[in-house]
């Protein structure tokens, strides 16, 4: 996979870096496709996404173990934020564990829809740990800002991207009008043409 292909695969429609991170597992609605297959691609994604705590010049490349930890965190963030999923205590603890590396807030273990101040925590510096901490904090911030009810899943049958619906009236259906919205319009137009025999 070339870096150019990766950049095309990495979509930043989530409205939160935490949801953009979740969306690195693409095509969840059909056949999930991994866009972070190794530690090097994770480092490139941190850079492309502008994740706080990551710098190309001073951060050590992620290790294979850190890559696996990142994928586990990604699933935990999805469990905590995505509609239709129920987070386990393990999911919540994993988000909180990473969040303490960039400490601001954390989720209550007994009620993952409630945010509490976590205290000063541990200074993370820069690198994979700091970047993952920033992503965990971004997930917690969605809840702290009262936006959890506005996390949605794209309505296109082949998509599955998660996004924050900040539209007026909260009636957004697509991850992006330019992407899935246009696909849906084209499909409706084609169906109309078939129905009228055009």
mmCIF file of C-alpha atoms in Angstrom:
data_model
loop_
_atom_site.group_PDB
_atom_site.id
_atom_site.type_symbol
_atom_site.label_atom_id
_atom_site.label_comp_id
_atom_site.label_asym_id
_atom_site.label_seq_id
_atom_site.Cartn_x
_atom_site.Cartn_y
_atom_site.Cartn_z
ATOM 1 C CA UNK A 1 0.000 0.000 0.000
ATOM 2 C CA UNK A 2 1.489 3.329 -1.005
ATOM 3 C CA UNK A 3 1.325 6.400 1.258
ATOM 4 C CA UNK A 4 -0.883 8.093 -1.358
ATOM 5 C CA UNK A 5 -3.374 5.250 -1.167
ATOM 6 C CA UNK A 6 -3.393 5.497 2.611
ATOM 7 C CA UNK A 7 -4.125 9.223 2.533
ATOM 8 C CA UNK A 8 -7.082 8.575 0.224
ATOM 9 C CA UNK A 9 -8.288 5.904 2.646
ATOM 10 C CA UNK A 10 -7.971 8.174 5.678
ATOM 11 C CA UNK A 11 -11.091 10.302 5.862
ATOM 12 C CA UNK A 12 -11.449 13.106 8.375
ATOM 13 C CA UNK A 13 -15.227 13.529 8.487
ATOM 14 C CA UNK A 14 -15.725 12.541 12.128
ATOM 15 C CA UNK A 15 -15.822 15.998 13.704
ATOM 16 C CA UNK A 16 -13.505 14.685 16.442
ATOM 17 C CA UNK A 17 -10.030 13.192 16.235
ATOM 18 C CA UNK A 18 -11.344 10.257 18.278
ATOM 19 C CA UNK A 19 -13.963 9.460 15.619
ATOM 20 C CA UNK A 20 -11.463 10.017 12.811
ATOM 21 C CA UNK A 21 -9.285 7.428 14.559
ATOM 22 C CA UNK A 22 -12.214 4.984 14.812
ATOM 23 C CA UNK A 23 -12.830 5.562 11.101
ATOM 24 C CA UNK A 24 -9.404 4.190 10.187
ATOM 25 C CA UNK A 25 -11.176 0.826 10.183
ATOM 26 C CA UNK A 26 -13.109 1.394 6.968
ATOM 27 C CA UNK A 27 -16.157 -0.248 5.414
ATOM 28 C CA UNK A 28 -17.418 -1.552 8.761
ATOM 29 C CA UNK A 29 -20.923 -1.949 7.331
ATOM 30 C CA UNK A 30 -19.776 -4.577 4.810
ATOM 31 C CA UNK A 31 -16.269 -6.067 4.904
ATOM 32 C CA UNK A 32 -14.062 -4.163 7.374
ATOM 33 C CA UNK A 33 -10.831 -2.885 5.827
ATOM 34 C CA UNK A 34 -7.787 -1.985 7.926
ATOM 35 C CA UNK A 35 -5.984 1.239 6.962
ATOM 36 C CA UNK A 36 -3.495 1.005 9.845
ATOM 37 C CA UNK A 37 -1.951 -2.391 9.080
ATOM 38 C CA UNK A 38 1.367 -1.722 10.817
ATOM 39 C CA UNK A 39 3.227 0.607 13.159
ATOM 40 C CA UNK A 40 4.575 2.746 10.298
ATOM 41 C CA UNK A 41 1.083 3.477 8.972
ATOM 42 C CA UNK A 42 -0.006 4.434 12.504
ATOM 43 C CA UNK A 43 2.825 6.979 12.695
ATOM 44 C CA UNK A 44 1.826 8.391 9.307
ATOM 45 C CA UNK A 45 -1.780 8.669 10.433
ATOM 46 C CA UNK A 46 -0.771 10.558 13.610
ATOM 47 C CA UNK A 47 1.030 13.038 11.353
ATOM 48 C CA UNK A 48 -1.753 13.325 8.787
ATOM 49 C CA UNK A 49 -4.337 13.846 11.538
ATOM 50 C CA UNK A 50 -2.201 16.371 13.428
ATOM 51 C CA UNK A 51 -2.569 14.492 16.709
ATOM 52 C CA UNK A 52 -1.371 16.406 19.746
ATOM 53 C CA UNK A 53 1.658 14.803 21.353
ATOM 54 C CA UNK A 54 3.039 13.459 18.085
ATOM 55 C CA UNK A 55 5.903 15.091 16.203
ATOM 56 C CA UNK A 56 7.657 13.521 13.239
ATOM 57 C CA UNK A 57 10.988 14.989 14.261
ATOM 58 C CA UNK A 58 11.165 13.959 17.921
ATOM 59 C CA UNK A 59 8.730 11.081 18.451
ATOM 60 C CA UNK A 60 10.079 7.543 18.407
ATOM 61 C CA UNK A 61 8.288 5.320 15.855
ATOM 62 C CA UNK A 62 5.551 3.161 17.388
ATOM 63 C CA UNK A 63 6.605 -0.359 18.295
ATOM 64 C CA UNK A 64 4.556 -3.367 17.147
ATOM 65 C CA UNK A 65 3.192 -3.618 20.709
ATOM 66 C CA UNK A 66 2.155 0.055 20.634
ATOM 67 C CA UNK A 67 0.486 -0.544 17.282
ATOM 68 C CA UNK A 68 -1.574 -3.362 18.806
ATOM 69 C CA UNK A 69 -2.387 -1.153 21.812
ATOM 70 C CA UNK A 70 -3.586 1.560 19.418
ATOM 71 C CA UNK A 71 -5.953 -0.856 17.652
ATOM 72 C CA UNK A 72 -7.338 -1.990 21.018
ATOM 73 C CA UNK A 73 -7.869 1.641 22.033
ATOM 74 C CA UNK A 74 -9.598 2.322 18.707
ATOM 75 C CA UNK A 75 -12.108 -0.446 19.405
ATOM 76 C CA UNK A 76 -12.635 0.791 22.972
ATOM 77 C CA UNK A 77 -13.307 4.342 21.742
ATOM 78 C CA UNK A 78 -15.811 2.993 19.232
ATOM 79 C CA UNK A 79 -17.542 0.974 21.956
ATOM 80 C CA UNK A 80 -17.777 4.064 24.166
ATOM 81 C CA UNK A 81 -18.992 6.470 21.466
ATOM 82 C CA UNK A 82 -20.787 4.610 18.668
ATOM 83 C CA UNK A 83 -24.559 4.247 18.783
ATOM 84 C CA UNK A 84 -25.679 0.660 19.127
ATOM 85 C CA UNK A 85 -22.598 -0.479 21.014
ATOM 86 C CA UNK A 86 -22.494 -1.019 24.768
ATOM 87 C CA UNK A 87 -19.060 -0.481 26.313
ATOM 88 C CA UNK A 88 -17.765 -3.028 28.774
ATOM 89 C CA UNK A 89 -15.828 -2.122 31.894
ATOM 90 C CA UNK A 90 -12.677 -3.149 30.009
ATOM 91 C CA UNK A 91 -13.428 -0.643 27.243
ATOM 92 C CA UNK A 92 -13.911 2.160 29.768
ATOM 93 C CA UNK A 93 -10.789 1.245 31.730
ATOM 94 C CA UNK A 94 -8.716 1.148 28.533
ATOM 95 C CA UNK A 95 -9.895 4.619 27.471
ATOM 96 C CA UNK A 96 -9.195 5.967 30.957
ATOM 97 C CA UNK A 97 -5.778 4.299 31.116
ATOM 98 C CA UNK A 98 -4.701 6.021 27.909
ATOM 99 C CA UNK A 99 -6.409 9.292 28.852
ATOM 100 C CA UNK A 100 -4.245 9.532 31.965
ATOM 101 C CA UNK A 101 -1.250 10.052 29.676
ATOM 102 C CA UNK A 102 -2.853 13.333 28.611
ATOM 103 C CA UNK A 103 -4.882 13.893 31.768
ATOM 104 C CA UNK A 104 -7.923 16.100 31.786
ATOM 105 C CA UNK A 105 -10.991 13.966 32.369
ATOM 106 C CA UNK A 106 -12.019 10.348 32.497
ATOM 107 C CA UNK A 107 -15.188 8.268 32.389
ATOM 108 C CA UNK A 108 -16.822 6.790 35.468
ATOM 109 C CA UNK A 109 -16.423 3.026 35.422
ATOM 110 C CA UNK A 110 -19.969 2.439 36.708
ATOM 111 C CA UNK A 111 -21.521 4.990 34.310
ATOM 112 C CA UNK A 112 -19.526 5.575 31.091
ATOM 113 C CA UNK A 113 -21.866 8.427 30.092
ATOM 114 C CA UNK A 114 -20.536 10.495 33.020
ATOM 115 C CA UNK A 115 -17.240 12.391 32.965
ATOM 116 C CA UNK A 116 -15.181 13.204 36.054
ATOM 117 C CA UNK A 117 -12.030 15.268 36.504
ATOM 118 C CA UNK A 118 -9.079 12.886 36.564
ATOM 119 C CA UNK A 119 -6.548 15.083 38.350
ATOM 120 C CA UNK A 120 -3.056 15.943 37.220
ATOM 121 C CA UNK A 121 -2.017 12.472 36.036
ATOM 122 C CA UNK A 122 1.299 11.741 34.392
ATOM 123 C CA UNK A 123 3.035 14.017 31.943
ATOM 124 C CA UNK A 124 3.207 12.188 28.631
ATOM 125 C CA UNK A 125 5.775 14.185 26.673
ATOM 126 C CA UNK A 126 5.605 13.227 23.028
ATOM 127 C CA UNK A 127 5.342 9.976 21.137
ATOM 128 C CA UNK A 128 2.867 7.174 20.704
ATOM 129 C CA UNK A 129 1.731 7.185 24.339
ATOM 130 C CA UNK A 130 1.020 10.911 24.236
ATOM 131 C CA UNK A 131 -0.795 10.633 20.902
ATOM 132 C CA UNK A 132 -2.983 7.790 22.151
ATOM 133 C CA UNK A 133 -3.626 9.768 25.325
ATOM 134 C CA UNK A 134 -4.792 12.728 23.252
ATOM 135 C CA UNK A 135 -7.144 10.472 21.280
ATOM 136 C CA UNK A 136 -8.600 8.993 24.476
ATOM 137 C CA UNK A 137 -9.107 12.517 25.835
ATOM 138 C CA UNK A 138 -10.824 13.524 22.586
ATOM 139 C CA UNK A 139 -13.273 10.647 23.081
ATOM 140 C CA UNK A 140 -13.960 11.740 26.638
ATOM 141 C CA UNK A 141 -14.428 15.320 25.467
ATOM 142 C CA UNK A 142 -17.286 14.230 23.165
ATOM 143 C CA UNK A 143 -19.106 12.986 26.268
ATOM 144 C CA UNK A 144 -18.067 15.960 28.426
ATOM 145 C CA UNK A 145 -19.426 18.357 25.788
ATOM 146 C CA UNK A 146 -22.801 16.565 25.835
ATOM 147 C CA UNK A 147 -22.364 15.450 22.221
ATOM 148 C CA UNK A 148 -22.678 11.688 22.686
ATOM 149 C CA UNK A 149 -26.305 11.715 21.412
ATOM 150 C CA UNK A 150 -25.058 13.354 18.205
ATOM 151 C CA UNK A 151 -22.587 10.623 17.287
ATOM 152 C CA UNK A 152 -24.071 8.908 14.252
ATOM 153 C CA UNK A 153 -23.191 6.243 11.716
ATOM 154 C CA UNK A 154 -23.349 7.102 8.025
ATOM 155 C CA UNK A 155 -26.630 5.923 6.495
ATOM 156 C CA UNK A 156 -25.004 4.648 3.310
ATOM 157 C CA UNK A 157 -25.254 0.862 3.292
ATOM 158 C CA UNK A 158 -21.581 0.361 2.347
ATOM 159 C CA UNK A 159 -20.026 2.983 4.615
ATOM 160 C CA UNK A 160 -20.257 2.766 8.405
ATOM 161 C CA UNK A 161 -18.169 5.875 9.186
ATOM 162 C CA UNK A 162 -18.888 7.497 12.549
ATOM 163 C CA UNK A 163 -19.363 11.267 12.810
ATOM 164 C CA UNK A 164 -20.630 14.035 15.056
ATOM 165 C CA UNK A 165 -23.838 15.541 13.707
ATOM 166 C CA UNK A 166 -23.512 19.238 14.427
ATOM 167 C CA UNK A 167 -25.957 20.225 11.688
ATOM 168 C CA UNK A 168 -28.950 22.432 12.424
ATOM 169 C CA UNK A 169 -31.758 20.149 13.553
ATOM 170 C CA UNK A 170 -29.310 17.206 13.862
ATOM 171 C CA UNK A 171 -30.682 15.649 10.663
ATOM 172 C CA UNK A 172 -27.444 14.868 8.869
ATOM 173 C CA UNK A 173 -27.475 11.340 7.395
ATOM 174 C CA UNK A 174 -24.122 11.034 5.653
ATOM 175 C CA UNK A 175 -20.490 11.090 6.734
ATOM 176 C CA UNK A 176 -20.047 13.616 3.921
ATOM 177 C CA UNK A 177 -22.486 14.993 1.372
ATOM 178 C CA UNK A 178 -19.693 14.985 -1.222
ATOM 179 C CA UNK A 179 -19.006 11.299 -0.626
ATOM 180 C CA UNK A 180 -21.938 9.195 0.529
ATOM 181 C CA UNK A 181 -24.628 11.836 0.042
ATOM 182 C CA UNK A 182 -23.781 12.057 -3.648
ATOM 183 C CA UNK A 183 -23.619 8.261 -3.919
ATOM 184 C CA UNK A 184 -27.129 8.027 -2.490
ATOM 185 C CA UNK A 185 -28.398 10.728 -4.853
ATOM 186 C CA UNK A 186 -26.886 8.933 -7.845
ATOM 187 C CA UNK A 187 -28.451 5.636 -6.753
ATOM 188 C CA UNK A 188 -31.881 7.275 -6.354
ATOM 189 C CA UNK A 189 -31.546 8.880 -9.783
ATOM 190 C CA UNK A 190 -30.599 5.535 -11.349
ATOM 191 C CA UNK A 191 -33.568 3.808 -9.671
ATOM 192 C CA UNK A 192 -35.930 6.515 -10.955
ATOM 193 C CA UNK A 193 -34.558 5.991 -14.455
ATOM 194 C CA UNK A 194 -35.237 2.257 -14.207
ATOM 195 C CA UNK A 195 -38.735 2.821 -12.792
ATOM 196 C CA UNK A 196 -39.670 5.128 -15.677
ATOM 197 C CA UNK A 197 -38.054 2.879 -18.283
ATOM 198 C CA UNK A 198 -35.569 5.594 -19.287
#
